[in-house]
């Protein structure tokens, strides 16, 4: 019994457990399987990446202060974040992966980076 490549359908030569005829077919198959399934997911992931880059740019030292206006002018979307951290003192931090922000006063924000 001969096996065929999951990507192109060509006959597979080699190990019994091989699924693809070449690295190119394996990569093409996995790229198709792992791509974002629809525009909504792709757009949200792009916006999260943009928010992440903005936080990285504004906070190179790991902790700093900035303004809402400065974040907004760079295109930061305050509606998109990956997690919320409520501290024991009642503060609420919004995180985009390992970078977070918290409003402190008069549209001022403190930016932080989680320690690994």
XYZ file of C-alpha atoms in Angstrom:
116
model
C 0.000 0.000 0.000
C 1.502 3.359 -1.014
C 0.820 6.543 0.887
C 0.149 9.899 -0.714
C 1.231 13.380 0.354
C -1.413 15.220 2.388
C -0.639 18.441 0.471
C -0.147 17.552 -3.184
C -1.270 13.910 -3.420
C 2.029 12.631 -4.841
C 3.338 9.230 -3.811
C 5.475 9.270 -0.665
C 8.816 7.484 -0.706
C 10.678 6.883 2.535
C 9.767 6.238 6.126
C 6.509 4.481 6.897
C 5.191 7.341 9.056
C 5.908 10.153 6.551
C 2.921 12.327 5.668
C 4.449 14.656 3.077
C 6.621 14.161 0.009
C 8.844 17.185 0.751
C 9.596 19.973 3.211
C 7.830 22.393 0.875
C 4.595 20.392 0.999
C 4.852 20.023 4.790
C 5.357 23.791 5.189
C 2.525 24.653 2.785
C 0.137 22.275 4.591
C 1.028 23.619 8.045
C 0.819 27.246 6.881
C -2.718 26.602 5.609
C -3.726 24.860 8.833
C -2.270 27.536 11.120
C -3.371 30.710 9.344
C -6.091 32.828 10.884
C -9.436 31.379 9.884
C -11.213 34.613 9.051
C -10.836 38.353 8.754
C -12.175 39.089 12.238
C -9.447 37.029 13.931
C -6.776 38.413 11.621
C -7.845 42.019 12.298
C -7.963 41.496 16.079
C -4.542 39.827 16.083
C -3.115 42.677 13.977
C -4.573 45.250 16.403
C -3.160 43.368 19.407
C 0.268 43.303 17.740
C -0.022 47.054 17.086
C -0.970 47.719 20.734
C 1.963 45.566 21.855
C 4.437 47.469 19.645
C 3.124 50.804 20.941
C 3.527 49.708 24.571
C 7.042 48.423 23.820
C 8.011 51.722 22.163
C 6.592 53.861 24.966
C 8.041 51.697 27.748
C 11.614 50.638 26.875
C 12.749 50.635 30.530
C 9.983 48.403 31.927
C 8.117 51.088 33.902
C 7.170 54.610 32.873
C 4.357 57.166 32.673
C 2.624 58.531 29.594
C -0.600 60.213 28.542
C -3.723 58.843 26.908
C -3.233 61.364 24.118
C 0.258 60.053 23.329
C -0.997 56.450 23.246
C -4.009 57.389 21.092
C -1.919 59.424 18.666
C 0.147 56.314 17.939
C -3.053 54.359 17.234
C -3.447 52.477 20.530
C -6.851 50.746 20.855
C -7.940 50.797 24.507
C -10.690 48.247 23.754
C -8.211 45.458 22.963
C -6.105 43.734 25.615
C -5.277 40.137 26.512
C -5.779 40.131 30.292
C -6.760 42.166 33.342
C -4.914 42.182 36.659
C -6.659 43.494 39.779
C -4.230 44.150 42.603
C -4.891 43.750 46.315
C -5.005 47.527 46.621
C -7.833 47.721 44.070
C -5.836 48.923 41.060
C -6.706 47.481 37.653
C -4.006 46.870 35.056
C -4.848 45.988 31.462
C -2.253 43.814 29.739
C -1.341 43.135 26.144
C 0.647 39.962 26.708
C 3.438 41.035 29.097
C 3.041 44.826 28.792
C 0.419 46.527 30.927
C -1.075 49.918 31.580
C -3.188 51.524 34.292
C -4.865 54.919 34.356
C -3.626 56.904 37.346
C -5.078 60.425 37.077
C -6.103 63.084 34.538
C -5.643 60.756 31.564
C -2.157 59.835 32.773
C -1.123 56.183 32.535
C 1.563 54.115 34.157
C 3.078 51.498 31.839
C 4.640 48.318 33.222
C 6.223 45.124 31.982
C 5.661 41.784 33.709
C 8.765 40.096 34.989
C 9.454 36.755 33.370
